[in-house]
Coordinates of C-alpha atoms in Angstrom, one line a residue:
M30 CA 74.2 77.7 82.3
K31 CA 76.7 74.9 81.8
D32 CA 78.6 76.9 79.3
K33 CA 78.8 79.9 81.7
I34 CA 80.0 77.6 84.5
Q35 CA 82.7 76.2 82.3
E36 CA 83.8 79.7 81.2
F37 CA 83.9 80.8 84.8
K38 CA 86.1 77.8 85.7
E39 CA 88.5 78.6 82.8
C40 CA 88.8 82.1 84.0
I41 CA 89.5 80.9 87.6
K42 CA 92.1 78.5 86.2
E43 CA 93.9 81.4 84.5
K44 CA 93.6 83.4 87.6
K45 CA 95.1 80.6 89.7
Y46 CA 98.1 80.4 87.3
L47 CA 98.7 84.1 87.6
L48 CA 98.5 84.0 91.4
A49 CA 100.9 81.0 91.5
S50 CA 103.3 83.0 89.3
I51 CA 103.1 86.0 91.7
E52 CA 103.7 83.7 94.7
V53 CA 106.8 82.2 93.1
L54 CA 108.2 85.6 92.2
Q55 CA 107.5 86.8 95.8
W56 CA 109.4 83.7 97.1
E57 CA 112.4 84.5 94.9
L58 CA 112.5 88.2 95.9
E59 CA 112.5 87.3 99.6
T60 CA 114.9 84.3 99.5
L61 CA 117.2 83.8 96.6
A62 CA 117.1 86.7 94.2
P63 CA 120.4 88.6 93.9
K64 CA 120.3 92.2 95.1
K65 CA 120.8 93.7 91.6
G66 CA 118.1 91.5 90.1
Q67 CA 115.4 92.5 92.5
D68 CA 114.2 95.6 90.7
Y69 CA 113.5 93.6 87.5
L70 CA 111.7 90.8 89.3
S71 CA 109.7 93.5 91.1
E72 CA 108.6 94.9 87.7
V73 CA 107.7 91.3 86.5
L74 CA 105.7 90.8 89.7
A75 CA 103.8 94.0 89.2
Y76 CA 103.1 93.0 85.6
M77 CA 101.7 89.7 86.7
S78 CA 99.6 91.4 89.4
M79 CA 98.3 93.7 86.7
K80 CA 97.3 90.7 84.5
D81 CA 95.3 89.4 87.5
Y82 CA 93.7 92.8 87.9
E83 CA 92.8 93.0 84.2
L84 CA 91.2 89.5 84.3
S85 CA 89.2 90.3 87.4
T86 CA 87.9 93.6 86.0
S87 CA 87.3 92.4 82.4
D88 CA 83.8 92.6 81.0
K89 CA 83.8 88.9 80.3
F90 CA 84.6 87.9 83.9
Q91 CA 82.2 90.5 85.4
N92 CA 79.3 89.4 83.2
L93 CA 80.0 85.7 84.1
V94 CA 80.1 86.5 87.8
R95 CA 76.9 88.6 87.7
D96 CA 75.0 85.9 85.7
L97 CA 76.1 83.1 88.0
L98 CA 75.2 85.2 91.1
Q99 CA 71.7 85.5 89.8
E100 CA 71.5 81.7 89.6
K101 CA 73.6 81.0 92.7
E102 CA 70.9 79.0 94.5
S103 CA 71.0 76.4 91.8
L104 CA 74.8 76.0 92.0
E105 CA 76.5 73.4 94.0
L106 CA 77.9 74.8 97.3
I107 CA 81.6 75.2 96.5
L108 CA 80.9 76.9 93.2
Q109 CA 78.3 79.2 94.9
K110 CA 80.9 80.2 97.5
E111 CA 83.5 80.7 94.9
V112 CA 81.3 83.0 92.8
E113 CA 80.5 85.1 95.9
Q114 CA 84.2 85.3 96.6
A115 CA 84.9 86.4 93.0
A116 CA 82.2 89.0 93.1
E117 CA 83.6 90.5 96.3
E118 CA 87.1 90.7 94.9
M119 CA 85.8 92.0 91.5
E120 CA 83.9 94.8 93.2
K121 CA 87.0 95.8 95.2
M122 CA 89.3 95.8 92.1
K123 CA 86.8 97.8 90.0
K124 CA 87.0 100.7 92.4
I125 CA 90.8 101.0 92.3
P126 CA 92.2 102.7 89.1
A127 CA 94.4 100.3 87.1
E128 CA 97.4 102.6 87.0
E129 CA 97.3 103.0 90.8
Y130 CA 97.0 99.3 91.3
R131 CA 100.0 98.6 89.2
A132 CA 102.1 101.4 90.7
Y133 CA 101.3 100.1 94.2
A134 CA 102.1 96.5 93.4
E135 CA 105.5 97.5 92.0
L136 CA 106.2 99.8 94.9
C137 CA 105.5 97.1 97.5
A138 CA 107.6 94.5 95.6
K139 CA 110.6 96.8 95.3
N140 CA 110.3 98.2 98.8
Q141 CA 110.9 94.9 100.5
G142 CA 114.5 94.9 99.3
I143 CA 114.9 98.5 100.3
W144 CA 113.5 97.6 103.8
E145 CA 116.1 94.8 104.2
E146 CA 118.9 97.3 103.4
A147 CA 117.4 99.9 105.7
K148 CA 117.1 97.4 108.5
Q149 CA 120.7 96.1 108.0
N150 CA 122.0 99.6 108.0
N151 CA 119.8 101.0 110.8
N152 CA 118.6 103.7 108.4
F153 CA 114.9 104.5 108.5
Q154 CA 115.4 107.4 106.0
L155 CA 116.2 104.9 103.3
V156 CA 112.7 103.6 103.3
E157 CA 110.7 106.6 104.7
E158 CA 109.6 108.0 101.4
N159 CA 108.3 104.7 100.1
L160 CA 106.6 103.9 103.4
T161 CA 104.9 107.3 103.2
K162 CA 103.6 106.4 99.7
I163 CA 102.4 102.9 100.9
F164 CA 100.3 104.5 103.7
E165 CA 99.0 107.2 101.2
Y166 CA 98.0 104.5 98.8
N167 CA 96.2 102.5 101.6
R168 CA 94.4 105.6 102.7
K169 CA 93.4 106.4 99.1
F170 CA 92.3 102.8 98.5
A171 CA 90.3 102.7 101.7
R172 CA 88.4 105.8 100.6
Y173 CA 87.5 104.1 97.3
L174 CA 86.3 101.0 99.1
Q175 CA 84.6 102.6 102.1
K176 CA 81.0 101.5 102.6
E177 CA 79.2 101.6 105.9
E178 CA 82.6 101.7 107.9
K179 CA 82.9 104.5 110.4
N180 CA 86.6 105.1 109.5
L181 CA 89.2 104.3 106.9
Y182 CA 91.1 101.8 109.1
D183 CA 88.0 99.6 109.4
V184 CA 88.1 99.3 105.6
L185 CA 91.7 98.0 105.8
L186 CA 90.8 95.5 108.5
R187 CA 88.2 94.0 106.2
D188 CA 91.0 92.5 104.1
Y189 CA 92.4 90.5 107.0
E190 CA 89.5 90.0 109.5
K191 CA 86.1 90.6 107.9
G192 CA 83.7 92.0 110.4
M193 CA 86.4 93.4 112.7
T194 CA 86.3 97.1 113.5
C195 CA 88.3 99.6 115.6
E196 CA 85.5 99.7 118.0
K197 CA 85.6 96.0 118.6
L198 CA 89.4 95.9 118.7
D199 CA 89.6 98.8 121.3
V200 CA 87.3 96.8 123.6
F201 CA 89.3 93.6 122.9
F202 CA 92.7 95.2 123.7
A203 CA 91.3 97.0 126.7
S204 CA 90.2 93.7 128.2
L205 CA 93.6 92.2 127.6
K206 CA 95.4 95.2 129.0
K207 CA 93.3 95.3 132.1
E208 CA 94.1 91.6 133.0
I209 CA 97.6 91.1 131.6
V210 CA 99.4 94.3 132.7
P211 CA 98.8 93.7 136.5
L212 CA 100.0 90.1 136.1
L213 CA 103.0 91.4 134.2
H214 CA 103.8 93.9 137.0
K215 CA 103.4 91.2 139.6
I216 CA 105.9 88.9 137.8
Q217 CA 108.4 91.8 137.2
K218 CA 108.6 92.4 141.0
K219 CA 109.9 88.8 141.4
K220 CA 113.7 88.1 141.3
K221 CA 114.8 87.7 137.7
Q222 CA 116.5 84.4 136.8
S223 CA 119.4 84.3 134.4
F224 CA 119.6 81.8 131.5
P225 CA 122.9 82.5 129.7
F226 CA 122.5 79.3 127.5
L227 CA 119.7 81.1 125.6
T228 CA 122.3 83.3 123.9
S229 CA 125.1 80.7 123.7
P230 CA 126.0 80.7 119.9
I231 CA 124.9 77.7 117.9
S232 CA 126.1 77.3 114.3
K233 CA 123.6 78.0 111.5
E234 CA 124.1 74.4 110.2
K235 CA 123.1 72.9 113.6
Q236 CA 120.1 75.1 113.8
K237 CA 119.1 74.2 110.2
E238 CA 119.4 70.5 111.0
F239 CA 117.2 70.7 114.1
C240 CA 114.6 73.0 112.5
H241 CA 114.1 70.6 109.6
L242 CA 113.7 67.7 112.1
L243 CA 111.3 69.9 114.2
A244 CA 109.1 70.8 111.3
E245 CA 108.9 67.2 110.3
Y246 CA 108.1 66.1 113.8
L247 CA 105.2 68.6 113.9
G248 CA 103.8 67.1 110.7
F249 CA 105.1 69.4 107.9
D250 CA 105.2 67.3 104.7
F251 CA 108.5 68.0 103.0
E252 CA 107.2 66.2 99.8
R253 CA 104.7 69.1 99.6
G254 CA 106.8 71.8 101.1
I255 CA 110.2 73.4 101.7
L256 CA 112.0 75.2 104.6
A257 CA 114.3 78.0 103.5
E258 CA 115.8 81.2 105.0
S259 CA 114.8 84.8 104.8
E260 CA 115.2 88.1 106.7
H261 CA 111.7 87.9 108.1
P262 CA 110.1 84.4 108.5
F263 CA 107.0 83.8 106.4
T264 CA 104.7 81.1 104.9
L265 CA 103.8 81.1 101.2
N266 CA 101.1 78.9 99.8
I267 CA 101.0 78.1 96.0
N268 CA 98.6 75.3 96.8
K269 CA 98.4 72.5 99.3
K270 CA 101.0 70.5 97.3
D271 CA 103.5 73.4 97.4
V272 CA 103.6 75.2 100.8
R273 CA 106.9 77.1 101.5
I274 CA 108.1 78.3 104.8
T275 CA 111.2 80.3 105.9
T276 CA 112.9 81.0 109.2
K277 CA 115.9 83.2 110.1
Y278 CA 119.1 81.8 111.7
V279 CA 121.1 84.0 114.1
E280 CA 124.0 82.2 115.8
A281 CA 123.8 84.2 119.0
L282 CA 120.0 83.8 119.2
P283 CA 119.6 80.1 118.4
F284 CA 116.1 79.7 119.9
S285 CA 114.7 82.3 117.6
S286 CA 114.9 80.0 114.7
I287 CA 113.2 77.2 116.7
F288 CA 110.1 79.2 117.6
S289 CA 109.8 80.9 114.2
T290 CA 110.0 77.5 112.6
I291 CA 107.2 76.1 114.8
H292 CA 105.2 79.3 114.1
E293 CA 105.5 79.0 110.3
T294 CA 104.9 75.3 110.4
G295 CA 101.6 76.0 112.1
H296 CA 100.6 78.1 109.1
A297 CA 101.9 75.5 106.7
I298 CA 100.0 72.6 108.4
Y299 CA 96.8 74.6 107.9
E300 CA 97.5 75.0 104.2
Q301 CA 98.6 71.4 103.7
Q302 CA 95.3 70.2 105.2
I303 CA 93.0 72.2 102.9
G304 CA 90.3 70.0 101.4
D305 CA 91.3 68.4 98.0
E306 CA 88.1 69.6 96.4
L307 CA 89.1 73.2 97.0
V308 CA 92.6 73.2 95.5
S309 CA 91.7 74.5 92.0
T310 CA 89.2 77.0 93.4
L311 CA 89.5 80.5 94.9
L312 CA 88.7 78.9 98.2
G313 CA 91.8 76.7 98.5
S314 CA 93.6 78.7 101.2
G315 CA 93.2 79.4 104.9
G316 CA 90.5 81.7 106.2
S317 CA 91.0 85.1 107.8
M318 CA 94.4 86.1 109.1
G319 CA 93.2 86.0 112.7
L320 CA 92.2 82.4 112.2
H321 CA 95.5 81.6 110.4
E322 CA 97.5 83.2 113.2
S323 CA 95.5 81.2 115.7
Q324 CA 97.1 78.1 114.1
S325 CA 100.6 79.4 114.1
R326 CA 100.4 80.8 117.6
F327 CA 98.7 77.6 118.9
W328 CA 101.7 75.5 117.6
E329 CA 104.3 78.0 118.7
N330 CA 103.1 78.7 122.2
I331 CA 100.4 76.3 123.5
I332 CA 102.2 73.3 122.1
G333 CA 105.8 74.6 121.4
R334 CA 106.4 76.2 124.8
S335 CA 104.8 73.4 126.9
F336 CA 106.8 71.1 129.1
E337 CA 105.0 68.0 127.6
F338 CA 106.3 68.9 124.1
W339 CA 109.9 69.3 125.0
K340 CA 109.8 66.2 127.2
E341 CA 109.6 64.2 124.0
L342 CA 112.2 66.2 122.0
Y343 CA 114.7 67.5 124.6
S344 CA 117.4 64.9 124.1
S345 CA 117.4 65.5 120.4
L346 CA 117.6 69.3 121.0
Q347 CA 120.6 68.7 123.4
T348 CA 122.4 66.7 120.6
H349 CA 122.1 69.7 118.2
F350 CA 122.4 72.5 120.8
T351 CA 125.4 71.4 122.8
S352 CA 125.1 74.4 125.2
L353 CA 122.1 72.5 126.7
K354 CA 124.0 69.3 127.6
T355 CA 124.1 70.1 131.3
I356 CA 120.8 72.0 131.5
P357 CA 117.9 70.1 133.0
L358 CA 114.6 70.1 131.1
E359 CA 112.9 71.9 133.9
E360 CA 115.3 74.8 133.7
F361 CA 115.0 74.9 129.9
Y362 CA 111.2 75.1 130.2
Q363 CA 111.5 78.0 132.6
A364 CA 113.9 79.7 130.3
I365 CA 111.7 79.5 127.1
N366 CA 108.8 80.9 129.2
Q367 CA 110.6 83.7 131.1
V368 CA 108.7 87.0 131.2
E369 CA 110.9 89.9 130.2
A370 CA 110.2 93.1 128.4
S371 CA 111.9 92.9 125.1
L372 CA 112.4 95.0 121.9
I373 CA 111.6 92.4 119.3
R374 CA 108.0 91.3 118.8
T375 CA 108.9 87.8 117.4
E376 CA 111.1 87.2 120.5
A377 CA 108.5 88.4 123.0
D378 CA 107.1 86.1 125.7
E379 CA 103.4 85.2 125.6
L380 CA 102.6 87.7 128.4
T381 CA 104.1 90.8 126.8
Y382 CA 103.4 89.8 123.1
C383 CA 100.0 91.5 122.9
L384 CA 101.5 94.8 124.1
H385 CA 103.7 94.7 121.0
I386 CA 100.6 94.2 118.8
M387 CA 98.7 97.0 120.6
L388 CA 101.6 99.4 119.8
R389 CA 101.5 98.6 116.1
Y390 CA 97.8 98.7 115.9
E391 CA 97.7 102.2 117.5
L392 CA 100.4 103.6 115.3
E393 CA 99.1 102.4 112.0
K394 CA 95.6 103.5 112.9
E395 CA 97.0 107.0 113.7
I396 CA 98.8 107.2 110.4
I397 CA 95.7 106.2 108.4
E398 CA 93.6 108.7 110.4
G399 CA 96.2 111.4 109.7
T400 CA 97.1 112.2 113.3
L401 CA 100.7 110.8 112.9
S402 CA 103.1 111.3 110.0
V403 CA 105.5 108.6 108.8
K404 CA 108.5 110.8 109.4
D405 CA 107.5 110.9 113.1
L406 CA 106.9 107.1 113.3
P407 CA 110.3 106.2 114.8
K408 CA 109.9 108.7 117.6
A409 CA 106.3 107.6 118.3
W410 CA 107.4 103.9 118.3
N411 CA 110.1 104.5 120.8
E412 CA 107.8 106.5 123.1
K413 CA 105.2 103.7 123.1
I414 CA 107.8 101.0 123.7
E415 CA 109.0 102.9 126.8
E416 CA 105.4 103.5 127.9
Y417 CA 104.2 99.9 127.5
L418 CA 107.3 97.9 128.3
G419 CA 109.6 100.3 130.2
I420 CA 112.6 99.9 127.9
T421 CA 114.5 102.2 125.6
V422 CA 114.9 101.5 121.9
P423 CA 118.6 101.8 121.0
N424 CA 118.2 102.0 117.2
A425 CA 115.7 101.7 114.3
T426 CA 116.7 98.2 113.4
E427 CA 115.4 96.9 116.8
G428 CA 112.5 99.4 116.6
V429 CA 110.4 100.6 113.8
L430 CA 112.3 98.6 111.1
Q431 CA 112.1 95.2 112.8
D432 CA 108.9 93.9 111.0
V433 CA 108.4 93.7 107.2
H434 CA 104.6 94.1 107.2
W435 CA 104.2 97.9 106.7
Y436 CA 107.0 98.0 104.2
A437 CA 105.3 95.2 102.2
G438 CA 101.9 97.0 102.2
L439 CA 100.3 94.9 104.9
I440 CA 98.4 97.7 106.7
G441 CA 95.8 96.4 109.1
Y442 CA 97.4 93.0 109.5
F443 CA 98.9 93.3 113.0
P444 CA 95.7 92.9 115.0
S445 CA 95.4 89.4 113.5
Y446 CA 98.2 88.2 115.8
A447 CA 96.4 89.2 119.0
L448 CA 93.1 87.9 117.7
G449 CA 94.9 84.7 116.8
N450 CA 96.2 84.2 120.3
A451 CA 92.6 84.6 121.6
Y452 CA 91.1 82.2 119.0
A453 CA 93.9 79.7 119.8
S454 CA 93.1 79.6 123.5
Q455 CA 89.4 79.3 122.9
L456 CA 89.9 76.5 120.4
F457 CA 92.3 74.7 122.8
H458 CA 89.7 74.9 125.5
T459 CA 87.3 72.9 123.3
M460 CA 90.0 70.6 122.0
K461 CA 90.9 69.5 125.6
Q462 CA 87.3 68.4 126.1
E463 CA 87.5 66.1 123.1
L464 CA 91.1 64.8 123.2
S465 CA 93.3 63.4 125.9
L466 CA 96.4 65.7 125.9
N467 CA 98.7 64.3 128.5
D468 CA 101.7 64.1 126.2
Y469 CA 102.8 65.5 122.8
S470 CA 104.4 62.5 121.2
Q471 CA 104.2 62.3 117.4
D472 CA 101.1 60.1 117.6
K473 CA 99.4 62.6 119.9
L474 CA 100.4 65.5 117.7
Q475 CA 98.9 63.6 114.8
E476 CA 95.6 63.5 116.7
V477 CA 95.8 67.2 117.2
R478 CA 96.5 67.8 113.5
L479 CA 93.6 65.6 112.5
W480 CA 91.3 67.5 114.9
L481 CA 92.4 70.8 113.5
G482 CA 92.0 69.5 109.9
E483 CA 88.5 68.1 110.5
N484 CA 87.3 71.2 112.4
I485 CA 89.1 74.1 110.6
H486 CA 91.6 73.4 107.9
Q487 CA 89.6 71.3 105.4
Y488 CA 87.1 74.2 104.9
G489 CA 89.6 76.6 103.5
M490 CA 87.6 79.8 102.8
M491 CA 84.3 78.0 102.6
K492 CA 83.3 79.3 106.1
T493 CA 84.0 82.5 107.8
T494 CA 86.1 82.7 111.0
S495 CA 83.1 83.7 113.1
E496 CA 81.1 80.8 111.7
L497 CA 83.9 78.3 112.5
I498 CA 84.5 79.7 116.0
R499 CA 80.8 79.5 116.8
E500 CA 80.4 76.0 115.4
I501 CA 83.5 74.6 117.2
T502 CA 83.3 76.4 120.6
G503 CA 79.6 77.3 120.8
E504 CA 80.3 81.0 121.2
D505 CA 81.8 84.0 119.5
L506 CA 85.3 85.3 120.1
N507 CA 85.8 85.3 123.9
P508 CA 89.2 86.7 125.1
D509 CA 88.5 85.2 128.6
Y510 CA 90.0 81.9 127.5
Y511 CA 93.2 83.5 126.5
I512 CA 93.4 85.5 129.8
E513 CA 92.7 82.3 131.8
Y514 CA 95.3 80.4 129.8
L515 CA 98.0 83.1 130.5
K516 CA 97.1 83.4 134.2
N517 CA 97.1 79.6 134.8
K518 CA 100.4 79.2 133.0
Y519 CA 102.4 82.1 134.4
E520 CA 101.0 82.0 138.0
A521 CA 102.3 78.4 138.1
L522 CA 105.6 79.4 136.6
Y523 CA 106.1 82.3 139.0
Q524 CA 104.7 81.0 142.2

């Protein structure tokens, strides 16, 4: 048994090397790679992905995993969980033909550069063919992997939020819609305030300086991480000692970089607080995407859009963003929490945000089910934006091309954002009972980080999201806390 355990650990070591190589290549493609070099790097990335596939489906690895599974009760807990994780991934990869896996990996890698060009040029047709292929592959893979799931979209959800189904999501979104839409309509009837300083241009250099300061203030360790720039902000985790985040700087929308930086820092803090004993294992990363998004949305909104947080930082922000020199903190707080139907998901206020997620959820589900074609996606998108938010989409760049997710193959990911909001509010409700949160000084934020680290982050993938939520809050996912949070906050703001 000792020999088999050692062999398994050697295979995992090789697998971790391959995954790290893939992550670095992905980072290069999305940040620094020259345009004409992207195709070659995409081929290299696909090659490394194939090596990982070959390792995971090799007879040697499969035999090791099967043998260890039979003896799993005798294994120490981390190894036991790791073998179970390996077995799950192995079974999935075995069902996808090698040539299809490689072709899909290369398609997704190449398509991100094409998406950037399409977005910059407001040209959906540039990426339509590849996006059609991406959805076709996901439909095909879902068929290979379908077990007891009622429909193919449920299979795709499994990758991001295990145990989640369309049936559960439909109930979840219906409860949010029932409570949030009337509140939104009530607020929209009130006289709208104008905050011109929100679009007063701030140089990219000033934004970069403040965003670096901001990430550090929140607790991002720059000795184990880096903040760079990309078309779409993201977090990439090689391991807890190398966590990379990006943001996007737009001079005429300076606050966009601030809140995307806070959001990605929330993801990064999660990764940097994974337990040391998990680093070299398959469990050394954050849990489900819903749980991961709960951390980023917690920091971005519950902390980052609170009056108490900016009370500590506002003078520093005014130094970097000179347009705020004469703006009182109270007015700034009102501005960053104004409710207004907007085109861009990442710029949306907390109240309308979930409507953006519902739209994407419904559209990708329809494509997978075959009731909507990719060529009709822009039209369907525009119609739903008008139906849900009452605004007209002027172009594809601000519509169907705004998010990278579909074009990178992340089909079934979007519901995680809405689930993350709900998890965040439920966790915050419990946190407030255990911590005194009257201010958000650096010392207080350290207490918050330690609480999250102790209750969530340290476990990596050792526990499922549902297990953690039950252990911490004493109940399963309950959207009532999110609804209560929104009502309390926005009824106070719009008395």
